[in-house]
Coordinates of C-alpha atoms and ligand atoms in Angstrom, one line a residue:
X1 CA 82.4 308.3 -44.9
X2 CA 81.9 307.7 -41.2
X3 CA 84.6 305.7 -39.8
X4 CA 82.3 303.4 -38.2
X5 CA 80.3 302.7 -41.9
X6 CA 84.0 302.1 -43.2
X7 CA 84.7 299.4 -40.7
X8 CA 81.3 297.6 -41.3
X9 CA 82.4 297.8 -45.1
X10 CA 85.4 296.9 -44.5
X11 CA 84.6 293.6 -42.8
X12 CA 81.4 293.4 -45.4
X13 CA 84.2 293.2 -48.0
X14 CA 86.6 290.8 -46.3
X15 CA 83.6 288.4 -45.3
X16 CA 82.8 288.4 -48.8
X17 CA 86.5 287.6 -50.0
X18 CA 87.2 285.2 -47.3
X19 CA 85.2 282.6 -48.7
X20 CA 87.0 282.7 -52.0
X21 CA 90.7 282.8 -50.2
X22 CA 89.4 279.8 -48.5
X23 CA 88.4 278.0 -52.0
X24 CA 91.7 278.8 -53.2
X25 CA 93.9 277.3 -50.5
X26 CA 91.6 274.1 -50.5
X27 CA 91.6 274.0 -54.0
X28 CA 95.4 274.4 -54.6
X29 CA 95.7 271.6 -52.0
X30 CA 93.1 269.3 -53.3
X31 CA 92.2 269.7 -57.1
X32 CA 89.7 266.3 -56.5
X33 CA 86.3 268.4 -57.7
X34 CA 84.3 267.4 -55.0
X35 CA 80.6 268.0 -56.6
X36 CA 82.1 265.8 -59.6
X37 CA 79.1 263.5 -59.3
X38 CA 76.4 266.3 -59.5
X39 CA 73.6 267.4 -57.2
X40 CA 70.1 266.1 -57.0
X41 CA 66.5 266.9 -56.2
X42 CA 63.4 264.9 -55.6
X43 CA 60.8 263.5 -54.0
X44 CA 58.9 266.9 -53.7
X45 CA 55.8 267.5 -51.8
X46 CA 54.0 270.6 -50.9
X47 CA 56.4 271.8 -48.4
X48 CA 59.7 270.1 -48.7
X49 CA 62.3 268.6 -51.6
X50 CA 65.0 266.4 -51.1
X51 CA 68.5 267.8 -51.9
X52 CA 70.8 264.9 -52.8
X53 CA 74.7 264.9 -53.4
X54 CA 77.9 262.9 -53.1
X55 CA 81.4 264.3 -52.1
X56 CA 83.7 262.6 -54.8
X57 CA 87.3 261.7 -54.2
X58 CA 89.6 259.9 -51.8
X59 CA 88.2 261.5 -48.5
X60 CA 90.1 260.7 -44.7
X61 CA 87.7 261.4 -42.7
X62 CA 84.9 259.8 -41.6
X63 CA 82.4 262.4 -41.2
X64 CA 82.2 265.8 -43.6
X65 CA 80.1 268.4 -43.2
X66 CA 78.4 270.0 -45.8
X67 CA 76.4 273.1 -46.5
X68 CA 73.6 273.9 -48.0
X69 CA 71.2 276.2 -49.0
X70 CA 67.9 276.7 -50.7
X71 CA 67.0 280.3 -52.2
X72 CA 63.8 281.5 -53.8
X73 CA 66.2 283.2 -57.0
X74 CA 68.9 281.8 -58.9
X75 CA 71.2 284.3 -57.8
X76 CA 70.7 283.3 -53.9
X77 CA 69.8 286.7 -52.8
X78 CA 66.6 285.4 -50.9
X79 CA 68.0 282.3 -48.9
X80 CA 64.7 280.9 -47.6
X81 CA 66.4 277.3 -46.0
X82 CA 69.9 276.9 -44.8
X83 CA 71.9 273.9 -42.9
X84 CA 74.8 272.0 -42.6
X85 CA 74.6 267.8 -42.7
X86 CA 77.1 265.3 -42.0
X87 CA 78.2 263.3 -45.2
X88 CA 79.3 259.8 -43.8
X89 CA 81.9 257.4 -45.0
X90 CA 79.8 254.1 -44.3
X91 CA 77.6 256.0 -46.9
X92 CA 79.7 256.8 -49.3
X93 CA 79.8 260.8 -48.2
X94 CA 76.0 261.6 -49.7
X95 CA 73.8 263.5 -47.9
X96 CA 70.0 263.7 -48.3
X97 CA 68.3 266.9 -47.1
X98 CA 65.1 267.6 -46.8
X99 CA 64.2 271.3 -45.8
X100 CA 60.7 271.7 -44.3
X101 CA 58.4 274.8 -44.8
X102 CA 58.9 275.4 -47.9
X103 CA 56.2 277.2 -50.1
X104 CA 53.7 275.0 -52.3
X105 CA 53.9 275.3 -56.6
X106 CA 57.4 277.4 -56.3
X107 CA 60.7 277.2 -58.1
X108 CA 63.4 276.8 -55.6
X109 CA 67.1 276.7 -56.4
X110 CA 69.8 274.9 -54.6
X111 CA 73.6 274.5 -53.8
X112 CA 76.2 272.7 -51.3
X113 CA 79.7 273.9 -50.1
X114 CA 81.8 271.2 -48.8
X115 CA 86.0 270.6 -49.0
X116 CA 86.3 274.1 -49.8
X117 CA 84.4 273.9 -52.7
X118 CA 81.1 274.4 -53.5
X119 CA 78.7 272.8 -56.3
X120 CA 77.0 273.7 -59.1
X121 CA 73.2 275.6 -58.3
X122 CA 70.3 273.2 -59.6
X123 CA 67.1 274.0 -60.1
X124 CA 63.7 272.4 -58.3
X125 CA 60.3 272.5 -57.3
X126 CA 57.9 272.3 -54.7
X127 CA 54.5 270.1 -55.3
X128 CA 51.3 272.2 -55.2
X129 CA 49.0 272.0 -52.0
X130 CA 46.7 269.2 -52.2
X131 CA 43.8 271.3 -52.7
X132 CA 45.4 274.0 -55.1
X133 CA 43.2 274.2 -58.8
X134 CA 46.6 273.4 -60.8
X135 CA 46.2 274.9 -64.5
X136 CA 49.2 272.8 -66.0
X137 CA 51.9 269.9 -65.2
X138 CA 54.7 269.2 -67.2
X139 CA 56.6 266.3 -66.7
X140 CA 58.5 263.7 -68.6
X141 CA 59.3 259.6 -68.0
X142 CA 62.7 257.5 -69.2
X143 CA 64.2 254.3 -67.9
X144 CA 67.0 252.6 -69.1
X145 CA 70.3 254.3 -69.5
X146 CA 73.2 252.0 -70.5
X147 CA 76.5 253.2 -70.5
X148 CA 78.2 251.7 -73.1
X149 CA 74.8 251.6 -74.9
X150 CA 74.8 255.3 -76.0
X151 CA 75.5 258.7 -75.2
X152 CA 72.8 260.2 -73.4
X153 CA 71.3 263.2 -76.0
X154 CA 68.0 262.1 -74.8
X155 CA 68.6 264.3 -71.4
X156 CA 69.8 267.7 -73.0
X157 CA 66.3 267.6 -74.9
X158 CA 64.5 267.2 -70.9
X159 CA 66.5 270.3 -69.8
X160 CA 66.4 272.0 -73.3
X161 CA 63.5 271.0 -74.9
X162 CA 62.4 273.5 -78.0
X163 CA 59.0 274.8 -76.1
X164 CA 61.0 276.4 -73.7
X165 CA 58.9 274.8 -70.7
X166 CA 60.9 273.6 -68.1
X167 CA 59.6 270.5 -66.6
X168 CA 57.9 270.3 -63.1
X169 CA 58.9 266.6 -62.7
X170 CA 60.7 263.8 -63.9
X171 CA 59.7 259.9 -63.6
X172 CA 62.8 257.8 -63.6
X173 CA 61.3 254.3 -64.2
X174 CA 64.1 251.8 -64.0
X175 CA 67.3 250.4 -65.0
X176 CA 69.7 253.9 -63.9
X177 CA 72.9 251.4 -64.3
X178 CA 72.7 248.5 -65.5
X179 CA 75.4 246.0 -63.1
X180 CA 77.0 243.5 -66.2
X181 CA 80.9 243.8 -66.7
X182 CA 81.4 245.5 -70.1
X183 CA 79.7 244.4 -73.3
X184 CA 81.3 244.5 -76.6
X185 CA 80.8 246.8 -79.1
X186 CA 79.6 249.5 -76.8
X187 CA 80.4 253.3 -77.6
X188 CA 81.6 253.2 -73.8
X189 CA 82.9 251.1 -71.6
X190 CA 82.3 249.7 -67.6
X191 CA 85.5 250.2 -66.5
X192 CA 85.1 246.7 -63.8
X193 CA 83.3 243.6 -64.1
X194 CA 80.0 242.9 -63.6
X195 CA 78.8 245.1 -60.2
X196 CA 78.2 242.5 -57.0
X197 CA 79.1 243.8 -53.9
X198 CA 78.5 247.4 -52.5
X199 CA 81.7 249.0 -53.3
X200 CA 81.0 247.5 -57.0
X201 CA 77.3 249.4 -56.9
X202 CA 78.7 252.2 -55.9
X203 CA 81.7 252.5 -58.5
X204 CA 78.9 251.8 -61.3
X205 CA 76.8 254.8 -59.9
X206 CA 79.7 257.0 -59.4
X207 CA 80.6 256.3 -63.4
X208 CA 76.9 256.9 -64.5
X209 CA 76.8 260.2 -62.4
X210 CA 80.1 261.2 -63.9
X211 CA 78.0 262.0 -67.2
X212 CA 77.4 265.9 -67.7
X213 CA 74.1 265.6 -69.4
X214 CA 72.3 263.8 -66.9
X215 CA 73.8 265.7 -64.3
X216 CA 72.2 268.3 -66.0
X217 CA 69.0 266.3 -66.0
X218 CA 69.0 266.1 -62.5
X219 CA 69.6 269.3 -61.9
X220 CA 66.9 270.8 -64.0
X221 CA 63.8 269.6 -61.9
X222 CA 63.1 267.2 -59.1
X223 CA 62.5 263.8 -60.0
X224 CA 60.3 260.7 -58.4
X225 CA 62.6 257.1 -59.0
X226 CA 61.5 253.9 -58.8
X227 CA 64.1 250.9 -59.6
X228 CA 63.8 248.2 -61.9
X229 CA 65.9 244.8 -62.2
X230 CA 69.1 246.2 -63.4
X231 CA 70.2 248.2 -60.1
X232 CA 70.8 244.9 -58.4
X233 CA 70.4 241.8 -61.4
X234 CA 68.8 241.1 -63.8
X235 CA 65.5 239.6 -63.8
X236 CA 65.2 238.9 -59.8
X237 CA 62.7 238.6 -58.1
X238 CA 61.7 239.1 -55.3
X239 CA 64.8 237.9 -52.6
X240 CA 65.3 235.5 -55.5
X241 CA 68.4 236.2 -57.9
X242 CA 68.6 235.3 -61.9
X243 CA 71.5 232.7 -61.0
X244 CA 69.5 231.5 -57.9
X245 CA 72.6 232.0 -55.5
X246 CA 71.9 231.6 -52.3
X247 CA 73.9 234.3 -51.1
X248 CA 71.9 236.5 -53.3
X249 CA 70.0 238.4 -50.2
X250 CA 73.5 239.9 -49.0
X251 CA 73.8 241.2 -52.7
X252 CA 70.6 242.6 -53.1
X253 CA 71.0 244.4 -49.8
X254 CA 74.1 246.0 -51.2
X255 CA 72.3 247.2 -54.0
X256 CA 69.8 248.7 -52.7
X257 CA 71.9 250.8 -50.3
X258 CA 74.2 251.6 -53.1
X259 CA 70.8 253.0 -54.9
X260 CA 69.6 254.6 -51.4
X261 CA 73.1 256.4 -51.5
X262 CA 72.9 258.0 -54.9
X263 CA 69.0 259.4 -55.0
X264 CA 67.5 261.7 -54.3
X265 CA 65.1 259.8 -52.2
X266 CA 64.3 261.0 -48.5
X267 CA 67.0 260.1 -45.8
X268 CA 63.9 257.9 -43.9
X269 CA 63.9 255.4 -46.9
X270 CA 67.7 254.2 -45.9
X271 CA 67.5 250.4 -45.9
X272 CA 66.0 248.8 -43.2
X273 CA 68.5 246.1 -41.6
X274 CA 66.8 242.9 -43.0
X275 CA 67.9 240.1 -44.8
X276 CA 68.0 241.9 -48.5
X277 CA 67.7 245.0 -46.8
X278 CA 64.7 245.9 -47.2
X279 CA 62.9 249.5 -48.3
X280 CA 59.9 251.3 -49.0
X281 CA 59.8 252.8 -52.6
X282 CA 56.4 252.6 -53.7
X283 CA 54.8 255.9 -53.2
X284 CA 51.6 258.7 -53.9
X285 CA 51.6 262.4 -54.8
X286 CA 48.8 265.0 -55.2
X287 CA 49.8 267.5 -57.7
X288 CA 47.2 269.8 -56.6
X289 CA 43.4 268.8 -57.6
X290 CA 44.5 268.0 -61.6
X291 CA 46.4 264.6 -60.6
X292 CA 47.3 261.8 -58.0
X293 CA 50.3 259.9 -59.1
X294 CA 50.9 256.6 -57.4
X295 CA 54.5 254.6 -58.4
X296 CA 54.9 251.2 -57.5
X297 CA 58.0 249.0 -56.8
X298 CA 57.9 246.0 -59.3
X299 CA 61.0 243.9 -58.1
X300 CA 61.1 243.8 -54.2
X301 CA 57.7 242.4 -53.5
X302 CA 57.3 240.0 -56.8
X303 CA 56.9 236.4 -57.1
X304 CA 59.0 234.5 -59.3
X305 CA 58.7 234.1 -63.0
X306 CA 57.3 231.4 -64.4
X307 CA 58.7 228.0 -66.0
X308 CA 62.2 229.7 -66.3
X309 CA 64.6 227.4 -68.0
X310 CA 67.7 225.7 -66.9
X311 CA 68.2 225.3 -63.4
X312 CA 68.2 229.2 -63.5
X313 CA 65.2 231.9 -62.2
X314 CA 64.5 234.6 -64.6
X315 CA 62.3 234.9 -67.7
X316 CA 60.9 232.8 -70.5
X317 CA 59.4 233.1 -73.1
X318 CA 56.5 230.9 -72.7
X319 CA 53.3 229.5 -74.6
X320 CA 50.5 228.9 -71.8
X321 CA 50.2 225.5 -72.6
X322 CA 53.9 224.8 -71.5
X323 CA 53.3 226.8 -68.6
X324 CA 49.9 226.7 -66.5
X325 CA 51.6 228.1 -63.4
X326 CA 51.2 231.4 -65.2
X327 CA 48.0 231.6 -64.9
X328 CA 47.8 231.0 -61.2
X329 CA 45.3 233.9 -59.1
X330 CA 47.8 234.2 -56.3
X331 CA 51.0 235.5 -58.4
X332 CA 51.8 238.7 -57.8
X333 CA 54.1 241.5 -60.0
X334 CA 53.6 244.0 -57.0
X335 CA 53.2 241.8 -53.8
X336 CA 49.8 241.3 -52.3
X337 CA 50.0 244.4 -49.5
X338 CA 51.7 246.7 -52.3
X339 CA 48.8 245.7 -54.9
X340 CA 46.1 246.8 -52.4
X341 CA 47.2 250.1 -51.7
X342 CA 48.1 251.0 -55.1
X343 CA 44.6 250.2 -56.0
X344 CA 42.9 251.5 -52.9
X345 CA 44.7 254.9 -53.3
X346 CA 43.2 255.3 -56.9
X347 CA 41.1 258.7 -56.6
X348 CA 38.0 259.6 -57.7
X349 CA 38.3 263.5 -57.0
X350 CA 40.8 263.6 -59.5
X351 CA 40.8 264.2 -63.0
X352 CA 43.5 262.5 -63.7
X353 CA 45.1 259.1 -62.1
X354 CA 48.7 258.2 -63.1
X355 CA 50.4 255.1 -62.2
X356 CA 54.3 255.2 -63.0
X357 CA 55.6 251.5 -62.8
X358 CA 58.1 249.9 -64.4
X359 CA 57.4 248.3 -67.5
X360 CA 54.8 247.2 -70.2
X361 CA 51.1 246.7 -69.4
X362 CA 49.5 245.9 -72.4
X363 CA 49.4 242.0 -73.5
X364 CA 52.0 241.9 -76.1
X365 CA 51.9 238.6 -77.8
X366 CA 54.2 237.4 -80.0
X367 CA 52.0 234.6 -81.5
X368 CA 48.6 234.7 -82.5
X369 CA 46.2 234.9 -79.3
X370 CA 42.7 232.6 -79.6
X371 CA 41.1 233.7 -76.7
X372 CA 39.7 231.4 -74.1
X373 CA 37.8 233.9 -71.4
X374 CA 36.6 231.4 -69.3
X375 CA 40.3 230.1 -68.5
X376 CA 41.0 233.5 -67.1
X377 CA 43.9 234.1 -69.4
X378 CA 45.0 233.0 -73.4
X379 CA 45.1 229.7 -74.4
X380 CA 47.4 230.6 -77.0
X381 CA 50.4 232.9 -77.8
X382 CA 53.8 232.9 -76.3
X383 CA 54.2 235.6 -73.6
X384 CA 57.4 237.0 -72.1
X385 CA 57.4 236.4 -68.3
X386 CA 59.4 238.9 -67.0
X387 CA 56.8 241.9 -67.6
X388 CA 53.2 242.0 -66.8
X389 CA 52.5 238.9 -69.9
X390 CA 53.8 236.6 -66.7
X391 CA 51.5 238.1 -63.9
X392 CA 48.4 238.0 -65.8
X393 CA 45.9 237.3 -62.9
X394 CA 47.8 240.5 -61.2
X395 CA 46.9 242.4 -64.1
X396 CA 43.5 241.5 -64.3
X397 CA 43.0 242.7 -60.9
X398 CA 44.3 246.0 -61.5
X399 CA 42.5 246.5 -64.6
X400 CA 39.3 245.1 -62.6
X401 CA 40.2 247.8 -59.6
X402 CA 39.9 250.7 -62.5
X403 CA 36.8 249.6 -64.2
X404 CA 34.7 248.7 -60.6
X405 CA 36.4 251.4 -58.9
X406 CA 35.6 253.9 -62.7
X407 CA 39.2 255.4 -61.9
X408 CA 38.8 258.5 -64.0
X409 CA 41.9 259.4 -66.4
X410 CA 43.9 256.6 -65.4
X411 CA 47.5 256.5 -67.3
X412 CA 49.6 253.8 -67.1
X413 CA 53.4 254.7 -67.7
X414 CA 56.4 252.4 -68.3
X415 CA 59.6 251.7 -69.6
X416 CA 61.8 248.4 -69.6
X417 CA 61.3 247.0 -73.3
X418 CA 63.5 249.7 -74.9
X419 CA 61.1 250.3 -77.3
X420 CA 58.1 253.1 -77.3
X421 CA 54.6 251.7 -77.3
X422 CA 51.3 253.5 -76.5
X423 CA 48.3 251.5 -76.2
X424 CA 44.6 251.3 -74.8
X425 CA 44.1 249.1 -71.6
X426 CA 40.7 246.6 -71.5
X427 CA 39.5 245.1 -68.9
X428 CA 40.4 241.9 -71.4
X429 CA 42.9 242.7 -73.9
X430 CA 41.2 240.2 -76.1
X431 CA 37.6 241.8 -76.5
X432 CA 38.4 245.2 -77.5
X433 CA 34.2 246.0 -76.8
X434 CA 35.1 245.1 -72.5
X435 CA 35.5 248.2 -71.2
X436 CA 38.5 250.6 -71.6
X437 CA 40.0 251.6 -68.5
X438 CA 43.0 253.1 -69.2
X439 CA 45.5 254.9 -71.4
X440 CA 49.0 253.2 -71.6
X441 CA 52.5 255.0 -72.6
X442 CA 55.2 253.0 -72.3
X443 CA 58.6 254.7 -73.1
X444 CA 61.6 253.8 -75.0
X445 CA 65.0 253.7 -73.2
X446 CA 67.8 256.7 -72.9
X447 CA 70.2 254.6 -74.3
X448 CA 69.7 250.6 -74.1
X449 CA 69.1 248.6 -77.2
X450 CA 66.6 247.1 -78.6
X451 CA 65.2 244.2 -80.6
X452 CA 64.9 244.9 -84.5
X453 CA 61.8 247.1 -85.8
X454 CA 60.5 244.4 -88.1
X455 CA 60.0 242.3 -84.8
X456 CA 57.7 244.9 -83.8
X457 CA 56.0 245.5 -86.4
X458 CA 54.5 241.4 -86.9
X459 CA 53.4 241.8 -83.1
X460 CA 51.8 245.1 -83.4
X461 CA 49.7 243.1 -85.9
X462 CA 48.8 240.5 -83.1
X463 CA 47.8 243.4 -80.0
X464 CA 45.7 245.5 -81.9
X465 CA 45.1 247.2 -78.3
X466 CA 48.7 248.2 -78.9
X467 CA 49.1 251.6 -81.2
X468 CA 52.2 252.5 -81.6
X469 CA 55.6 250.7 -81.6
X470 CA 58.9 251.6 -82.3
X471 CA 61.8 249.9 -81.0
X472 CA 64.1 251.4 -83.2
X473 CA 65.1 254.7 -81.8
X474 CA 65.7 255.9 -78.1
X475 CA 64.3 258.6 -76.2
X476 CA 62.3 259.6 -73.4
X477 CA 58.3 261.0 -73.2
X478 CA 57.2 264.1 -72.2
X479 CA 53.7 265.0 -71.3
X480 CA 51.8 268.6 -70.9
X481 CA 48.8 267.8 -68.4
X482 CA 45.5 270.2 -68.1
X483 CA 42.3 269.5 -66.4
X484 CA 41.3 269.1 -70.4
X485 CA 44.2 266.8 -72.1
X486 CA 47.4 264.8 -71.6
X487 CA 49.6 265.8 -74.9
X488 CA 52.1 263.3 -75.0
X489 CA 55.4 264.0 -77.4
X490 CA 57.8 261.3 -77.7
X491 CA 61.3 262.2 -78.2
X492 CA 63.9 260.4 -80.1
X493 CA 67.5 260.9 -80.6
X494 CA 68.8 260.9 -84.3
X495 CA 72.0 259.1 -83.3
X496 CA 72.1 257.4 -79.7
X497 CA 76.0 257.5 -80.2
X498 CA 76.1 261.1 -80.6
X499 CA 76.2 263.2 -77.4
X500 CA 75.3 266.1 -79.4
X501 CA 73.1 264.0 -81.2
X502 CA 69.8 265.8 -82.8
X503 CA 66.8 265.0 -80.5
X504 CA 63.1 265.2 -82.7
X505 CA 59.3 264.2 -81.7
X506 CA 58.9 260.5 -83.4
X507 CA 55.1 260.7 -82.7
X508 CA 52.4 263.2 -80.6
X509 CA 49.5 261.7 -78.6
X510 CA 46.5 263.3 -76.9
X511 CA 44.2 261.9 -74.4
X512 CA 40.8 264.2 -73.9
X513 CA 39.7 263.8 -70.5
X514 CA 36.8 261.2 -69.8
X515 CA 38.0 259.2 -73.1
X516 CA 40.9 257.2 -72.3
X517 CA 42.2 256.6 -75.9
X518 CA 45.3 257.4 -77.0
X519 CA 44.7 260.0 -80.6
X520 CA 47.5 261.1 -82.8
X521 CA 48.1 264.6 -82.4
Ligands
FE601 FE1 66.5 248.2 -69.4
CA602 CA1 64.5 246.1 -66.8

């Protein structure tokens, strides 16, 4: 050999030790694992993903850099992006990337070295171009995940599911921690009180993160998140706690940085400096020409629930005649300026329209319901005010928007109610002959209980719009879209308090395009 082509592989071989030498010293110094809390991806679009992660561990210094890199193979032989970013103390040392340029409808892979260390590869993907024919999306919803609820099975079947197709997205619709102090009888345990201030949030996400399955989630696939009441308290509305506190704002605003900090969400969303602290999460995506999916933010904008009880805000459970307020046009679940665009963006060039929100569409009465059309609303049945059964007159504009705007393949998806229901949305959910406007799958929770089966089952009886319902097992959904059909598969753990629980389909759906009813498959 040449002495000069020694030297060059000489160095080539040190430059590729040195690295390793370095992870050694730091990690003989500092066993802390750094990437303890997992990596992220999300908010995809055509050109760009966000990378999300959060250095774990006592850390001195203010400011860390951290590396990263995007590669077009899993063995990161083909870097295609490459950077460093500052991870900040005053945000709890997470960075969000978001690499530009990337190629539409690709499979991307992903790692950061910070500390000394470096993390774990994940897995994500690029959105198609706007105009792209799309043959096939697969993608799954869940909400719900409490901790000391159940272990979280429900995420090694999204990673690992028996078809072998990965997903191309995730929809995290709500409830990622839940902030109470401990409850008893759980299989785990919070290890503070209930979560209030923004060192509090951030402990509570740092514990979530800390579980391997849904780290594994995460880095399987990017996902879209919305929130629900249970990253900041439940049941608020609004700038308006359950407890009605007055200092509730300063909370909120703690929350939603804490959340800010530990998604996967695009570094512009960080929270604006307003009382609450304020920030965008309501959003639209074109997966090619198959869908648009819109995904609306149903605490931040909300008015109050109605007739709550006891000096408190929050929910009720209500009968309309104890409570006309609910039936009053100017109540909003979305905010006025959010409701618009969500229904405005609604596209007719596509074939399919999906709306991922937080909770239950469908009227789900737990009384009988004598309808009384002319009122605008029921005149009997007894309604729980925290989901869409307290924002009727919100409702019926949406529903209205669909049918005037003929929305084609609209799918409403949910979560919240710990319990799976899959229904058929009317323009009135009391005359089954108004016209049908959309298809509704509302999933059951990772982990969070639920109310008893037999419960379900007398209501199911009262909102024959309503399907299917099964409170009794969690899970998530998972959909296959084509231009042709949404298959839905609902999947339910055997054992919520087995980690390496079984995980099984509890029913199969299809929608044909152009119908709008729910089938069994
Ligand atoms: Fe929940
Ligand atoms: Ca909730």
């Amino acid at each position: 050999m040449p002495a000069l082509n020694r030297r060059r592989a000489l160095r080539q071989m040190l430059a590729a030790t040195l690295p390793l030498l370095h992870f050694v010293r730091h990690a003989r110094a500092d066993d802390t694992p750094r990437f303890g809390l997992g990596i992220a991806s999300g908010s995809p679009t055509a050109d760009s993903v966000v990378l999300w992660t959060r250095l774990a561990g006592p850390i001195e210094a203010p400011e860390v850099s951290v590396r990263w890199e995007v590669a077009a193979d899993e063995a990161f032989t083909r870097i295609v992006a490459q950077g460093s970013e500052p991870a900040h103390a005053d945000e709890a040392h997470s960075v969000h990337v978001q690499p530009r340029g990337l190629q539409p409808a690709r499979w991307y892979w992903y790692r950061f070295s910070a500390l000394g260390q470096r993390s774990a590869a994940g897995r994500t993907r690029t959105a198609p171009a706007a105009d792209a024919a799309v043959p096939r999306l697969d993608f799954a919803i869940a909400s719900c995940q409490r901790w000391e609820h159940g272990h979280w099975a429900a995420w090694r079947d999204a990673v690992q599911h028996p078809s072998g197709q990965p997903l191309d997205l995730l929809l995290f619709l709500g409830d990622y921690i839940y902030e109470y102090a401990s409850a008893p009888f759980g299989v785990r345990t919070h290890a503070q009180g209930a979560a209030t201030t923004l060192e509090g949030y951030r402990a509570r996400y740092a514990l979530y993160k800390s579980d391997p399955l849904l780290q594994a989630a995460h880095a399987a696939c990017p996902w879209v998140v919305i929130w629900d009441d249970h990253e900041v308290d439940n049941d608020y509305a609004g700038l308006q706690g359950q407890g009605l506190d007055p200092a509730f704002p300063a909370r909120r605003a703690a929350a939603y940085r804490a959340w800010w900090e530990h998604m996967p969400v695009p570094p512009a969303l960080r929270p604006r400096d307003e009382p609450g602290g304020a920030m965008t999460i309501h959003g639209r995506l074109d997966w090619g020409r198959l869908a648009r999916l819109q995904w609306a933010d149903g605490r931040q904008y909300r008015d109050p629930q109605p007739c709550s009880r006891g000096g408190r805000g929050g929910s009720a459970t209500v009968r309309p005649s104890d409570c006309p307020e609910l039936f009053e046009p100017a109540r909003s679940l979305w905010g006025r300026a959010q409701e618009r665009w969500l229904h405005e963006g609604f596209s007719p060039a596509h074939p399919w329209n999906l709306l991922a929100q937080t909770t239950l569409m469908s009227r789900f009465s737990t009384e009988a319901v004598v309808p009384v059309p002319e009122a605008g609303g029921h005149a009997t049945g007894r309604y729980w005010t925290d989901g869409w059964d307290g924002y009727p007159a919100a409702r019926r504009r949406l529903l209205q928007a669909l049918h005037e705007r003929q929305v084609p393949g609209a799918v409403v998806l949910g979560g919240d109610v710990h319990a799976n229901y899959v229904a058929e949305l009317h323009t009135d959910a009391d005359d089954l002959r108004s016209p049908r406007v959309a298809a509704e799958f509302c999933s059951t929770s990772i982990s969070s209980r639920s109310w008893p089966q037999s419960a379900v089952d007398a209501a199911l009886k009262l909102n024959p719009h309503v399907l299917h319902g099964r409170s009794d097992q969690r899970g998530y959904m998972r959909f296959a879209l084509t231009p042709a059909r949404l298959e839905a598969d609902l999947r339910t753990v055997a054992d919520a308090r087995d980690a390496g629980s079984a995980v099984g389909s509890q029913a199969r759906f299809v929608v044909e395009a152009g119908q709008g009813r729910p089938l069994p498959a």
